[in-house]
Every structure is written in structure tokens, then in C-alpha cells.
PDB file of C-alpha atoms and ligand atoms in Angstrom:
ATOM      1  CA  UNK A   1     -56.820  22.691  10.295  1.00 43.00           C
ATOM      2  CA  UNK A   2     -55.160  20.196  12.725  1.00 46.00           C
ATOM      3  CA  UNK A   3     -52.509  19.442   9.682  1.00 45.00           C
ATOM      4  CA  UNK A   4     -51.931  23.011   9.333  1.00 46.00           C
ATOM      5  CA  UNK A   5     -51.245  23.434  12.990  1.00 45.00           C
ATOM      6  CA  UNK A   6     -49.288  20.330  13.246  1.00 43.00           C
ATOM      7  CA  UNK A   7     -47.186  21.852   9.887  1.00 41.00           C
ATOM      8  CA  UNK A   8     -46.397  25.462  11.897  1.00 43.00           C
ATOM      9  CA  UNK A   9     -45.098  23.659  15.057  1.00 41.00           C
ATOM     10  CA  UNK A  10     -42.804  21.672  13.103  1.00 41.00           C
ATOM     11  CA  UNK A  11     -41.816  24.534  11.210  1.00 41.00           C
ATOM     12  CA  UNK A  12     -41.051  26.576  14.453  1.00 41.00           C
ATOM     13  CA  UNK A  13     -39.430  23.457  16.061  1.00 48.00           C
ATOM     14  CA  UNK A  14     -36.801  23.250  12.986  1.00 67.00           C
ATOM     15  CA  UNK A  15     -36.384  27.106  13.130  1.00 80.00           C
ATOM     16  CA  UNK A  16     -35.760  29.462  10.258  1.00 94.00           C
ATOM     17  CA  UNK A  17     -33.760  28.153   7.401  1.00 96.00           C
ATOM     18  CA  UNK A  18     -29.530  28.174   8.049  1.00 98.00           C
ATOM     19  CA  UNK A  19     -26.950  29.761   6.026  1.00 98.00           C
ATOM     20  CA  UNK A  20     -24.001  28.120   4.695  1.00 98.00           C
ATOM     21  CA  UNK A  21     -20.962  30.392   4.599  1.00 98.00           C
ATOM     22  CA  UNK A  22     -17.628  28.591   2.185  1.00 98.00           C
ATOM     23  CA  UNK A  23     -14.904  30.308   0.653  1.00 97.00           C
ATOM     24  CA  UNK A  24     -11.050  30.191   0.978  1.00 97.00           C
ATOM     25  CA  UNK A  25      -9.318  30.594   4.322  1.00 96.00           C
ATOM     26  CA  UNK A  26      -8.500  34.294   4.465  1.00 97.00           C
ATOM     27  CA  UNK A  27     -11.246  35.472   2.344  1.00 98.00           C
ATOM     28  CA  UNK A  28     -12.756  37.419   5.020  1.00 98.00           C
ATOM     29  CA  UNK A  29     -15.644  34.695   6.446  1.00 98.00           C
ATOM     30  CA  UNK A  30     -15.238  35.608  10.363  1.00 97.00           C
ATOM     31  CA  UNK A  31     -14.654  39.174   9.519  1.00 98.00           C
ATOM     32  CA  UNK A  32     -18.204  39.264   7.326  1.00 98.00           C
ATOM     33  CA  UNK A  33     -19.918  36.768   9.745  1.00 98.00           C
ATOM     34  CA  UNK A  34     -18.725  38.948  13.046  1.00 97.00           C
ATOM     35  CA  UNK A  35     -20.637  42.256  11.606  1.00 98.00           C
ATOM     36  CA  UNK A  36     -23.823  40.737  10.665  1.00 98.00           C
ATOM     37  CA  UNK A  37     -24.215  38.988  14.048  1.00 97.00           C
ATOM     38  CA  UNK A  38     -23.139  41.739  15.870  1.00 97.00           C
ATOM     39  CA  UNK A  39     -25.799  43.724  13.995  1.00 97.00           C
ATOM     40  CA  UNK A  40     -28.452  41.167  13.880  1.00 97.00           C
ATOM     41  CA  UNK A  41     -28.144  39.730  17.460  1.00 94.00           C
ATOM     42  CA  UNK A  42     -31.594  38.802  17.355  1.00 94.00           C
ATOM     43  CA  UNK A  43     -31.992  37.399  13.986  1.00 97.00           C
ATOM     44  CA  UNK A  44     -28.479  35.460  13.535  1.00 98.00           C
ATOM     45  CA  UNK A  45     -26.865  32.553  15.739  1.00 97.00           C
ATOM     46  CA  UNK A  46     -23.206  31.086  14.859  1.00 98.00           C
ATOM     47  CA  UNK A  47     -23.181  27.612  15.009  1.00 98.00           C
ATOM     48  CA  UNK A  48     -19.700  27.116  16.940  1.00 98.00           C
ATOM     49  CA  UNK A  49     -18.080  24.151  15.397  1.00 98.00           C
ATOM     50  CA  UNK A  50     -15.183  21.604  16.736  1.00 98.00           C
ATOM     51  CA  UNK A  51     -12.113  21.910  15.687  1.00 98.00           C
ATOM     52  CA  UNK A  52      -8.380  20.215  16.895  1.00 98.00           C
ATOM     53  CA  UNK A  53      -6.517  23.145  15.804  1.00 97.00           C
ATOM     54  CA  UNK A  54      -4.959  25.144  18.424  1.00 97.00           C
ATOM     55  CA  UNK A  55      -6.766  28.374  19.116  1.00 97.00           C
ATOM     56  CA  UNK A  56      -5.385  31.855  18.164  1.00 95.00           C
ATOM     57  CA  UNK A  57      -5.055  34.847  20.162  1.00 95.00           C
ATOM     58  CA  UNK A  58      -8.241  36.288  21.263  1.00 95.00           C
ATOM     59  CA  UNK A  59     -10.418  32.968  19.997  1.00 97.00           C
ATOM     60  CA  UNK A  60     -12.619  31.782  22.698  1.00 98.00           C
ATOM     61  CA  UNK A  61     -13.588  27.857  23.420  1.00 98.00           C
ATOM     62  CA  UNK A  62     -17.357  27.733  22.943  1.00 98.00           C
ATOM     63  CA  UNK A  63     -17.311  30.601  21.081  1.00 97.00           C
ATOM     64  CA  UNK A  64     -15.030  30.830  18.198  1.00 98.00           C
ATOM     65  CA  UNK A  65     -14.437  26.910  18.109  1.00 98.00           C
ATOM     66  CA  UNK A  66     -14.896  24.157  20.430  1.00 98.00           C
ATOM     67  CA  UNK A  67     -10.914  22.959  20.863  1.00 98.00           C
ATOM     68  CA  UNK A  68     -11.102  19.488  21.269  1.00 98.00           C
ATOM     69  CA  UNK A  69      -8.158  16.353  20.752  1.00 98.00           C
ATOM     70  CA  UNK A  70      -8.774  14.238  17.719  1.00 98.00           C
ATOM     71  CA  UNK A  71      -9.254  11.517  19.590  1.00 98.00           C
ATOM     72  CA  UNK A  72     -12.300  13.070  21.733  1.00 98.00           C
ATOM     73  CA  UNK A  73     -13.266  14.445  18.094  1.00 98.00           C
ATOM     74  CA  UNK A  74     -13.431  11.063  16.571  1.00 98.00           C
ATOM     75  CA  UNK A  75     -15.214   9.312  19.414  1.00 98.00           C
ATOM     76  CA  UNK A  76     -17.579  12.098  19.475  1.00 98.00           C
ATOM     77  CA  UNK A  77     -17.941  11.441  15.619  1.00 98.00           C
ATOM     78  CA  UNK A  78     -18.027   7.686  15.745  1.00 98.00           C
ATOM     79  CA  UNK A  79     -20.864   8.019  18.347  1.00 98.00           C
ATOM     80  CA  UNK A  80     -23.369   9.990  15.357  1.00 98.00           C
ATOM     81  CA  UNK A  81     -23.033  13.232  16.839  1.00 98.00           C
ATOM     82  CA  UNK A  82     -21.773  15.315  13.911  1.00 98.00           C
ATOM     83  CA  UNK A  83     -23.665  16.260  11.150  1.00 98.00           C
ATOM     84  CA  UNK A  84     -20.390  16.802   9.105  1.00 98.00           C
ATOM     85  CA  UNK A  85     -17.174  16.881   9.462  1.00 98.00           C
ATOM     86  CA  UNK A  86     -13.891  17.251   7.477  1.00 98.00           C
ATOM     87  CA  UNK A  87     -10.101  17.352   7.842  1.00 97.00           C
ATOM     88  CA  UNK A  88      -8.553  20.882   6.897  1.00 96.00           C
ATOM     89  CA  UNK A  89      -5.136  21.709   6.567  1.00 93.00           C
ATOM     90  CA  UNK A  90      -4.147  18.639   9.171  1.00 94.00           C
ATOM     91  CA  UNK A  91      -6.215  19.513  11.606  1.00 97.00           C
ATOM     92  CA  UNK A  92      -9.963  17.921  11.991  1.00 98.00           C
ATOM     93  CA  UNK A  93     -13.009  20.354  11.885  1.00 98.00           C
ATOM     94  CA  UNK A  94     -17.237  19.534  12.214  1.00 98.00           C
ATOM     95  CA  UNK A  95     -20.083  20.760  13.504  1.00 98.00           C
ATOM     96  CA  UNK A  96     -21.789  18.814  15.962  1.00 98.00           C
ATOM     97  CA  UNK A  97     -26.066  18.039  15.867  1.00 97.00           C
ATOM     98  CA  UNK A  98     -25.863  19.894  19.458  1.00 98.00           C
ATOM     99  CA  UNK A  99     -24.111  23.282  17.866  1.00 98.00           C
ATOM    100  CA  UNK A 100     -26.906  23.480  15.184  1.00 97.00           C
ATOM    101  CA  UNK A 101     -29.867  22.795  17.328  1.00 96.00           C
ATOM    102  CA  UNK A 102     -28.809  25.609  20.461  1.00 96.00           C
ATOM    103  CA  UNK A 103     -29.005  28.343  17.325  1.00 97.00           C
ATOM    104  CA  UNK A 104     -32.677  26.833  16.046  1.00 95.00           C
ATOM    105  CA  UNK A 105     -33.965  26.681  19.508  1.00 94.00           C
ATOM    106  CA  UNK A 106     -33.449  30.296  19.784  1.00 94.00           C
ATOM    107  CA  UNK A 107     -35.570  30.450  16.913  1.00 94.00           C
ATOM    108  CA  UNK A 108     -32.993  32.335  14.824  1.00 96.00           C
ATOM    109  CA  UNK A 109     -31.218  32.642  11.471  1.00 97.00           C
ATOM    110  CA  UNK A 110     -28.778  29.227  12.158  1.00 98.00           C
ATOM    111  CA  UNK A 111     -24.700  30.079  10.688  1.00 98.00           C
ATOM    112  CA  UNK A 112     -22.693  27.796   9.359  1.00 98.00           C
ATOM    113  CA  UNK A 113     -18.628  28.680   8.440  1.00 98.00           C
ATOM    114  CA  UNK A 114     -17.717  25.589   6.911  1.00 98.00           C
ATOM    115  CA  UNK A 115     -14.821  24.648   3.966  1.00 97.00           C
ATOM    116  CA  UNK A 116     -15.797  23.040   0.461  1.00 96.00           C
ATOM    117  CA  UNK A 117     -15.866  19.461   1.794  1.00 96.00           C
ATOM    118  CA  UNK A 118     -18.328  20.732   4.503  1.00 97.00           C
ATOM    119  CA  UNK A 119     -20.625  21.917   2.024  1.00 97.00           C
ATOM    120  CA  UNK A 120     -20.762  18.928  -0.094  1.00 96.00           C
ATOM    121  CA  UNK A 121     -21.575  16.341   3.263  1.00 97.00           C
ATOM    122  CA  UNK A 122     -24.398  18.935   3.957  1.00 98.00           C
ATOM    123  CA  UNK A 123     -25.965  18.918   0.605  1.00 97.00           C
ATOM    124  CA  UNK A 124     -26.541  15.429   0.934  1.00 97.00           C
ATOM    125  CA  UNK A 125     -28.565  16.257   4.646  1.00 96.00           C
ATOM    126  CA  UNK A 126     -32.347  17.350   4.933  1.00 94.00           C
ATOM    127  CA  UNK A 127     -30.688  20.826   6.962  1.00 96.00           C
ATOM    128  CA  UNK A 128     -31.791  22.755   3.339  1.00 96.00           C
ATOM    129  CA  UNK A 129     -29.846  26.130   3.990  1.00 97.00           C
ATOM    130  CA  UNK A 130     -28.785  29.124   1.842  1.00 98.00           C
ATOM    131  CA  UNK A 131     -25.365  28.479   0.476  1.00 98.00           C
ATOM    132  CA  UNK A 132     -23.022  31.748   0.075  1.00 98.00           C
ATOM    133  CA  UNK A 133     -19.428  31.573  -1.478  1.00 97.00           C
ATOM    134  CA  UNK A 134     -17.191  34.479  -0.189  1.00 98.00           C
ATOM    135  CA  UNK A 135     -14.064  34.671  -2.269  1.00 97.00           C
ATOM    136  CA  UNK A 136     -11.165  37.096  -2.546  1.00 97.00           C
ATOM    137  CA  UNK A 137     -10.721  39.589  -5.229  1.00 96.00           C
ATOM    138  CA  UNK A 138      -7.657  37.600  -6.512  1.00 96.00           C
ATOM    139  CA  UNK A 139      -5.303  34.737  -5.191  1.00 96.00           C
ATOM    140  CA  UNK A 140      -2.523  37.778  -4.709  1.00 97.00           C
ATOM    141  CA  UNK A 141      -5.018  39.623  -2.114  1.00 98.00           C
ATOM    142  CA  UNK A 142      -5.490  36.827  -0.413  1.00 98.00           C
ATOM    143  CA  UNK A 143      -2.194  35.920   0.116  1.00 98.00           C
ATOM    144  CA  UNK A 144      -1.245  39.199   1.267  1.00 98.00           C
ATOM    145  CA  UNK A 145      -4.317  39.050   3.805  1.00 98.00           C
ATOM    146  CA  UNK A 146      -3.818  35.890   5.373  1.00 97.00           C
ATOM    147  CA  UNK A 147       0.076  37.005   5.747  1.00 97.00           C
ATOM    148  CA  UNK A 148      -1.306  39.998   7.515  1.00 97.00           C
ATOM    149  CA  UNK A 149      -3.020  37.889   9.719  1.00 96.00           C
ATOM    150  CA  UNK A 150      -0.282  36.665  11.271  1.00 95.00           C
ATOM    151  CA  UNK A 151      -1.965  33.877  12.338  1.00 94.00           C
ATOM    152  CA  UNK A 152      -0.372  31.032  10.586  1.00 94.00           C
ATOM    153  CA  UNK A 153       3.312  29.375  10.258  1.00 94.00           C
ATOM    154  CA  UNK A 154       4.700  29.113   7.365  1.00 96.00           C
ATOM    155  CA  UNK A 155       3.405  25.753   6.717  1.00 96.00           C
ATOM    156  CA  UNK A 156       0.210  26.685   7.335  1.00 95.00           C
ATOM    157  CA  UNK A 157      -0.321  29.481   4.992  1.00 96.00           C
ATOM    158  CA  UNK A 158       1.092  26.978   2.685  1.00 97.00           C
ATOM    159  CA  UNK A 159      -1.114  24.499   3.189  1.00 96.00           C
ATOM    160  CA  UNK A 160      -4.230  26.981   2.718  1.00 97.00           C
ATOM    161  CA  UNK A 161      -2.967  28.829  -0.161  1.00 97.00           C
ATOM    162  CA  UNK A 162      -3.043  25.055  -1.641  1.00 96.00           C
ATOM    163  CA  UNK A 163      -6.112  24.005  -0.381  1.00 95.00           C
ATOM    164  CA  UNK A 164      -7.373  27.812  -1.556  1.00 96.00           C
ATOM    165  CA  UNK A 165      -6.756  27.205  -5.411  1.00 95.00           C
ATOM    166  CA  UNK A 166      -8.918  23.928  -4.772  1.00 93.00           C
ATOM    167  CA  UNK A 167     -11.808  25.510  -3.266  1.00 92.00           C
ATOM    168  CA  UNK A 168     -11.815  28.004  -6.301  1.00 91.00           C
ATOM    169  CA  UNK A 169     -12.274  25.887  -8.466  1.00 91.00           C
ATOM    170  CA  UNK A 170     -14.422  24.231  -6.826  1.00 90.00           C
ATOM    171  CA  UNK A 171     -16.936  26.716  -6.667  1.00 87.00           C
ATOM    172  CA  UNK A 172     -17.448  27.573 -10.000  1.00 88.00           C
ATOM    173  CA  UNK A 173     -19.490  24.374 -10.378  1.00 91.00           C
ATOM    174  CA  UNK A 174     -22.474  25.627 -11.394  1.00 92.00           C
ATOM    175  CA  UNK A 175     -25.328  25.480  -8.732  1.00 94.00           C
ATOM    176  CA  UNK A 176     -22.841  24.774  -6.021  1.00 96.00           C
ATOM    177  CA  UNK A 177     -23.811  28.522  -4.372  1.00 97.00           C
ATOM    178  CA  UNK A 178     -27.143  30.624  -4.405  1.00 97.00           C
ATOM    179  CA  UNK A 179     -25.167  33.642  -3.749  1.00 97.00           C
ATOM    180  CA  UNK A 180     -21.186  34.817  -4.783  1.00 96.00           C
ATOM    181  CA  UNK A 181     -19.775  37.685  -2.907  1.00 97.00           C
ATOM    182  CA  UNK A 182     -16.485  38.896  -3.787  1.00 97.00           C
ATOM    183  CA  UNK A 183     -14.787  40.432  -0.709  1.00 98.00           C
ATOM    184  CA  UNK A 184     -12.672  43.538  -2.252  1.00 98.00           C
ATOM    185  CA  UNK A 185     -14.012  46.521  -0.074  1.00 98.00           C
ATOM    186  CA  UNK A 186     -15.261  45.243   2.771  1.00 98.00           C
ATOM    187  CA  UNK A 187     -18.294  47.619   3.108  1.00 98.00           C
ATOM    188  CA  UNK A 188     -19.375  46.913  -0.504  1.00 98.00           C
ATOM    189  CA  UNK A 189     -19.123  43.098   0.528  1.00 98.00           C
ATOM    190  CA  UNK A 190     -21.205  43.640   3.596  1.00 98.00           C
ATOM    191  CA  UNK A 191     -23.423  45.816   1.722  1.00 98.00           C
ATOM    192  CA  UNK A 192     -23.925  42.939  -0.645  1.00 98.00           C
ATOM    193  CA  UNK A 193     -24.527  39.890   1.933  1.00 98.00           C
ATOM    194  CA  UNK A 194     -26.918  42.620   3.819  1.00 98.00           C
ATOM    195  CA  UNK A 195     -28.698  42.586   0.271  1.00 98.00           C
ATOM    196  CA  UNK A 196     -28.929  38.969  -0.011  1.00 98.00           C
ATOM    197  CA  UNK A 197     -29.839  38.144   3.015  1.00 98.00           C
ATOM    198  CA  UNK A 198     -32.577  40.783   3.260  1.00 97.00           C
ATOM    199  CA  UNK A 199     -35.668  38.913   3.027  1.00 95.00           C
ATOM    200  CA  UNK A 200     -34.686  35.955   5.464  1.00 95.00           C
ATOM    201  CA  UNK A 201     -33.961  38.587   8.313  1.00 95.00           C
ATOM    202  CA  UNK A 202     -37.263  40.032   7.727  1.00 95.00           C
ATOM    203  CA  UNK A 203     -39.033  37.132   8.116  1.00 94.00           C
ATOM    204  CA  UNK A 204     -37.509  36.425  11.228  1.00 93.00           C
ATOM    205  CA  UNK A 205     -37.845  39.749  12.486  1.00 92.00           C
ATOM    206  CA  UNK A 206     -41.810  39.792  11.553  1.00 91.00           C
ATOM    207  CA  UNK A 207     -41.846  36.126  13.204  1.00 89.00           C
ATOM    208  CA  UNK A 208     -40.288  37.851  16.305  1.00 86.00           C
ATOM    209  CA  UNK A 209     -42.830  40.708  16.227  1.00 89.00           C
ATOM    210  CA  UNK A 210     -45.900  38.561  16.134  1.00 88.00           C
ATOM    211  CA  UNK A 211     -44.949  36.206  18.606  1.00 80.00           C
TER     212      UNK A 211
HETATM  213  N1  GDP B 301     -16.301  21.078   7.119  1.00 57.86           N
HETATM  214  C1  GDP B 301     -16.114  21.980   8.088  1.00 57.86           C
HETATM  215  N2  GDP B 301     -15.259  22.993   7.899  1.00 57.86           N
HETATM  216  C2  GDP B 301     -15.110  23.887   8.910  1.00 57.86           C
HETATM  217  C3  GDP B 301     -15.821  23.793  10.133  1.00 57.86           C
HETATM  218  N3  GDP B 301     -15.457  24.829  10.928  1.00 57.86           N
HETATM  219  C4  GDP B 301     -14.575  25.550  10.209  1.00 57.86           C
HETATM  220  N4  GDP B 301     -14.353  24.992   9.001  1.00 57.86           N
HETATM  221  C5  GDP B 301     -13.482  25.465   7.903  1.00 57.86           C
HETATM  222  O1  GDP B 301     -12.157  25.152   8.221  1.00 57.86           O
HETATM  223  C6  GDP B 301     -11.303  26.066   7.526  1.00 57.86           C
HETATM  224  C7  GDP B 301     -10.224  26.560   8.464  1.00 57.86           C
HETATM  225  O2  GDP B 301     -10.797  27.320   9.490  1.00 57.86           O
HETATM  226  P1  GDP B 301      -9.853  28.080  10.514  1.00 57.86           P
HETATM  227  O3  GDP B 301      -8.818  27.174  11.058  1.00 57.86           O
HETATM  228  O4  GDP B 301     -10.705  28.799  11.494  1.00 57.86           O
HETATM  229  O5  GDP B 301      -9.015  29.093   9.593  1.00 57.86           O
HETATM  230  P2  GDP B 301      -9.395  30.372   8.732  1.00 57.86           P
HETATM  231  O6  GDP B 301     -10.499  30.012   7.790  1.00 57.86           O
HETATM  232  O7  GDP B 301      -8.125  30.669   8.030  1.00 57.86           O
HETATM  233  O8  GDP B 301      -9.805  31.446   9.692  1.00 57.86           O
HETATM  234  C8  GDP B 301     -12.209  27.172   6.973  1.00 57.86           C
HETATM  235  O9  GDP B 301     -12.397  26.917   5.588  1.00 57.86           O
HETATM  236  C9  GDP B 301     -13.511  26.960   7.707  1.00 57.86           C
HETATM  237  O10 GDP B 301     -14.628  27.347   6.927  1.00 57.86           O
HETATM  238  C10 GDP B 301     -16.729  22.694  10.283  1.00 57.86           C
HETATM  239  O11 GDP B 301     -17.394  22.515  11.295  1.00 57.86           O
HETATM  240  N5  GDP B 301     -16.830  21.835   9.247  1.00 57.86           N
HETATM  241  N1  ADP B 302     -12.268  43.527   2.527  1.00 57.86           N
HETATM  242  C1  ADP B 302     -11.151  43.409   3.217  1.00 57.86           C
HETATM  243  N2  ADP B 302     -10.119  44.245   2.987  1.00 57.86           N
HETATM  244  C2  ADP B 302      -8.959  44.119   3.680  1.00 57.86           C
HETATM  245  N3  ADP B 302      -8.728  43.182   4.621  1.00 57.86           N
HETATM  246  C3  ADP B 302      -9.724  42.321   4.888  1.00 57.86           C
HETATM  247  C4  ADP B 302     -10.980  42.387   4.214  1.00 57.86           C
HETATM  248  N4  ADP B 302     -11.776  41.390   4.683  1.00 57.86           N
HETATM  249  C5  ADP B 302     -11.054  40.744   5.625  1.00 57.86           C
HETATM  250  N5  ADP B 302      -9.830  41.293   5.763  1.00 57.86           N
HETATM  251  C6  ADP B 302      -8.728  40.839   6.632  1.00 57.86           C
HETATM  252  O1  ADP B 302      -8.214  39.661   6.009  1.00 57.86           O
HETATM  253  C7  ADP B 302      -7.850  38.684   6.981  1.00 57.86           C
HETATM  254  C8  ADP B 302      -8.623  37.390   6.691  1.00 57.86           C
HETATM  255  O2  ADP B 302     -10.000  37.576   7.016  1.00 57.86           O
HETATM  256  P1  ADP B 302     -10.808  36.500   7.883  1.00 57.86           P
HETATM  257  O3  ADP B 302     -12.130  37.106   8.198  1.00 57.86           O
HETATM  258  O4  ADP B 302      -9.980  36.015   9.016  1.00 57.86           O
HETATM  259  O5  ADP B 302     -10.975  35.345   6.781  1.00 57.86           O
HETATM  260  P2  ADP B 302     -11.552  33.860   6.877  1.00 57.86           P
HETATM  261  O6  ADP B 302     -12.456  33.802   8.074  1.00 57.86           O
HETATM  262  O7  ADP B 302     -12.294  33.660   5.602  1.00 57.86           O
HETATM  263  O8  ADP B 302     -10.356  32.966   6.987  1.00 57.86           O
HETATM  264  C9  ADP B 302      -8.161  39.277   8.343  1.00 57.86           C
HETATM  265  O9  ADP B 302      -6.967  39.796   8.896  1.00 57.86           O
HETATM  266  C10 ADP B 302      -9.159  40.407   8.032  1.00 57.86           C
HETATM  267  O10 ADP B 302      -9.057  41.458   8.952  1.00 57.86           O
END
């Protein structure tokens, strides 16, 4: 009785289990990740990350990214308070123990938009989350998306398109991801995270009923 009591606090302390979110740069994370939070305001919190790239048009600090300088990164890091982090494309990227913990104190569904070396540090913490692979229909497409964009220089599409074919192959290791979702249409992709992520947002809807 008193074990089983102590076992639900701990259980509502921790929160409901996070999602991992990997794939190429330009495969469509933020667009997929935007939609289900806005639809799921409730269930889903994005775990804003920190990041020494500059920010784009329309990002916000504190809400797309933290922007911080690498050196203010790296102290932060030195001092334990990053549960991963990773350099991308020559800029530094983590999340932070803090970013994590604000989502799971809300009680809800804790995101994580993280690149391949991300998902590696994490399997080797106790944070136990779903990990989902979104991936372009073809290297082509995803080219022609990120040039769309318009986000990046030259050198920077470069430099993902390279660190793209990596993270492809990556992935194919078997058991790397419990779910693949290739992002051709993007409702049929939606559809298809909706579908696998069905039975964690009713749990945490049912949890939110009864409480
Ligand atoms: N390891 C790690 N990767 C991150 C983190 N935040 C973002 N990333 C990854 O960094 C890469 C670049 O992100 P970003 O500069 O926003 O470019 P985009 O993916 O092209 O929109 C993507 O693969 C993200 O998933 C983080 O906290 N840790
Ligand atoms: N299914 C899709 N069809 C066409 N364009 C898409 C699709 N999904 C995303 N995009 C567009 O492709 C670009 C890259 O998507 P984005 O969400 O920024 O990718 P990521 O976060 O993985 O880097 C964006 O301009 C976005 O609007």
C-alpha cells in the first residue's frame, strides 16, 4: 500500500514518458512538431533547447531555441546542466536538465527535437522516451525543401545535406527508432504520428480527467 503510493508519486513527479523526435534537417520536424502541439496544448510540451546558432526570422528566444554564445553554452555544460548536447553544422546545440523538467512539471507529454548524436547521448540516460525518425521521401525532396526554406547560406545547406546522408544511414540501424515516418504528404505524415502517438495522448488525457 505505502509502496504503491510511494510508486504513483514518483511516477507523477517524473511525468508521462518524452518523445524523441530525429531525422535530417529539412525533413519537416518543426513543421510536424508545431501541429501536434498546437492541437494537443494540453497533452504536449516542447522542450526548448540551447543552441549558438543565430536565430531565423520569426524564431523566438525561449521559445524556438534558447540563443546563447558558446562560451555561456560550455560553462553552462561544464557546470552538469545539460543532459546532452552536440555540435551541428558548426554551431553547438543541447538541451538543458531545466528545459526537460518545466515540460514534466506540467505533467505533460515532454518533446524532444534533437539530431542523431542527440539521440545516441540520451539512450545511454534513465529519461526512457519514445524515439521517432522523420525522414524525407528522398535526398532530392529534401534538398529542394530546405532550399525553399530560405533559411540557410550556401554553406549551410551544404553542411546539412552532408550531415543529412549521415543521419540516413544512421537510422537504419536496427532498433535505433520505435517509429519511422516518412514525410511525403504532410497530412498523411501527421495522420501517421497522430496514429502512433495515440495511446500516450490518451493516457495523459484520462490522467488529466481524473485528476
Ligand atoms: N543533440 C541535439 N540536437 C539538437 C538540439 N536542438 C536541435 N537539435 C538538432 O540540431 C539540428 C539543427 O537544428 P536547426 O538549426 O534548428 O535546423 P533545422 O533542423 O534545419 O531546422 C537538427 O537536427 C535538430 O534536431 C539539442 O538540444 N540537442
Ligand atoms: N510534407 C511536406 N511537403 C512539402 N513541404 C514540406 C513538408 N513538410 C515540411 N515542408 C517544408 O519543408 C521545409 C523544412 O521543414 P522543417 O519543418 O523546417 O524541417 P526540420 O525541422 O526537420 O528541419 C519547411 O519550409 C516546411 O514548410
Amino acid at each position: 500500500m505505502y509502496l504503491r503510493h510511494f510508486t504513483r508519486l514518483f511516477t507523477a513527479m517524473a511525468g508521462p514518458r518524452p518523445v524523441v523526435f530525429s531525422g535530417p534537417s529539412g525533413a519537416g520536424k518543426s513543421t510536424l512538431l508545431k501541429k501536434l502541439i498546437k492541437e494537443h496544448e494540453n497533452v504536449f510540451g516542447f522542450s526548448v533547447s540551447h543552441t549558438t546558432r543565430n536565430p531565423r526570422p520569426g524564431e523566438e528566444n525561449g521559445r524556438d531555441y534558447h540563443y546563447v554564445t558558446r562560451e555561456a553554452m560550455q560553462a553552462a555544460i561544464n557546470n552538469g546542466e545539460f543532459i546532452e548536447s552536440a555540435e551541428f553544422s558548426g554551431n553547438l546545440y543541447g538541451t538543458s536538465k531545466a528545459a526537460v523538467q518545466a515540460v514534466q512539471a506540467k505533467n505533460l507529454i515532454c518533446i524532444l527535437d534533437i539530431d542523431m548524436q542527440g539521440v545516441k547521448n540520451i539512450k545511454k540516460t534513465d529519461l526512457s522516451p519514445m524515439y521517432i525518425s522523420i525522414q524525407p521521401p528522398s535526398m532530392e525532396v529534401l534538398e529542394k525543401r530546405l532550399r525553399d526554406r530560405n533559411t540557410e547560406s550556401e554553406e549551410s545547406l551544404q553542411k546539412r545535406l552532408h550531415a543529412a546522408n549521415v543521419d540516413m544511414e544512421l537510422s537504419k540501424e536496427p532498433g535505433m527508432f520505435d517509429v519511422v515516418i516518412v514525410n511525403d504528404n504532410l497530412e498523411d505524415a501527421y495522420k501517421n504520428l497522430k496514429q502512433a502517438l495515440l495511446e500516450e495522448i490518451n493516457k495523459v488525457k484520462k490522467a488529466k480527467a481524473s485528476s
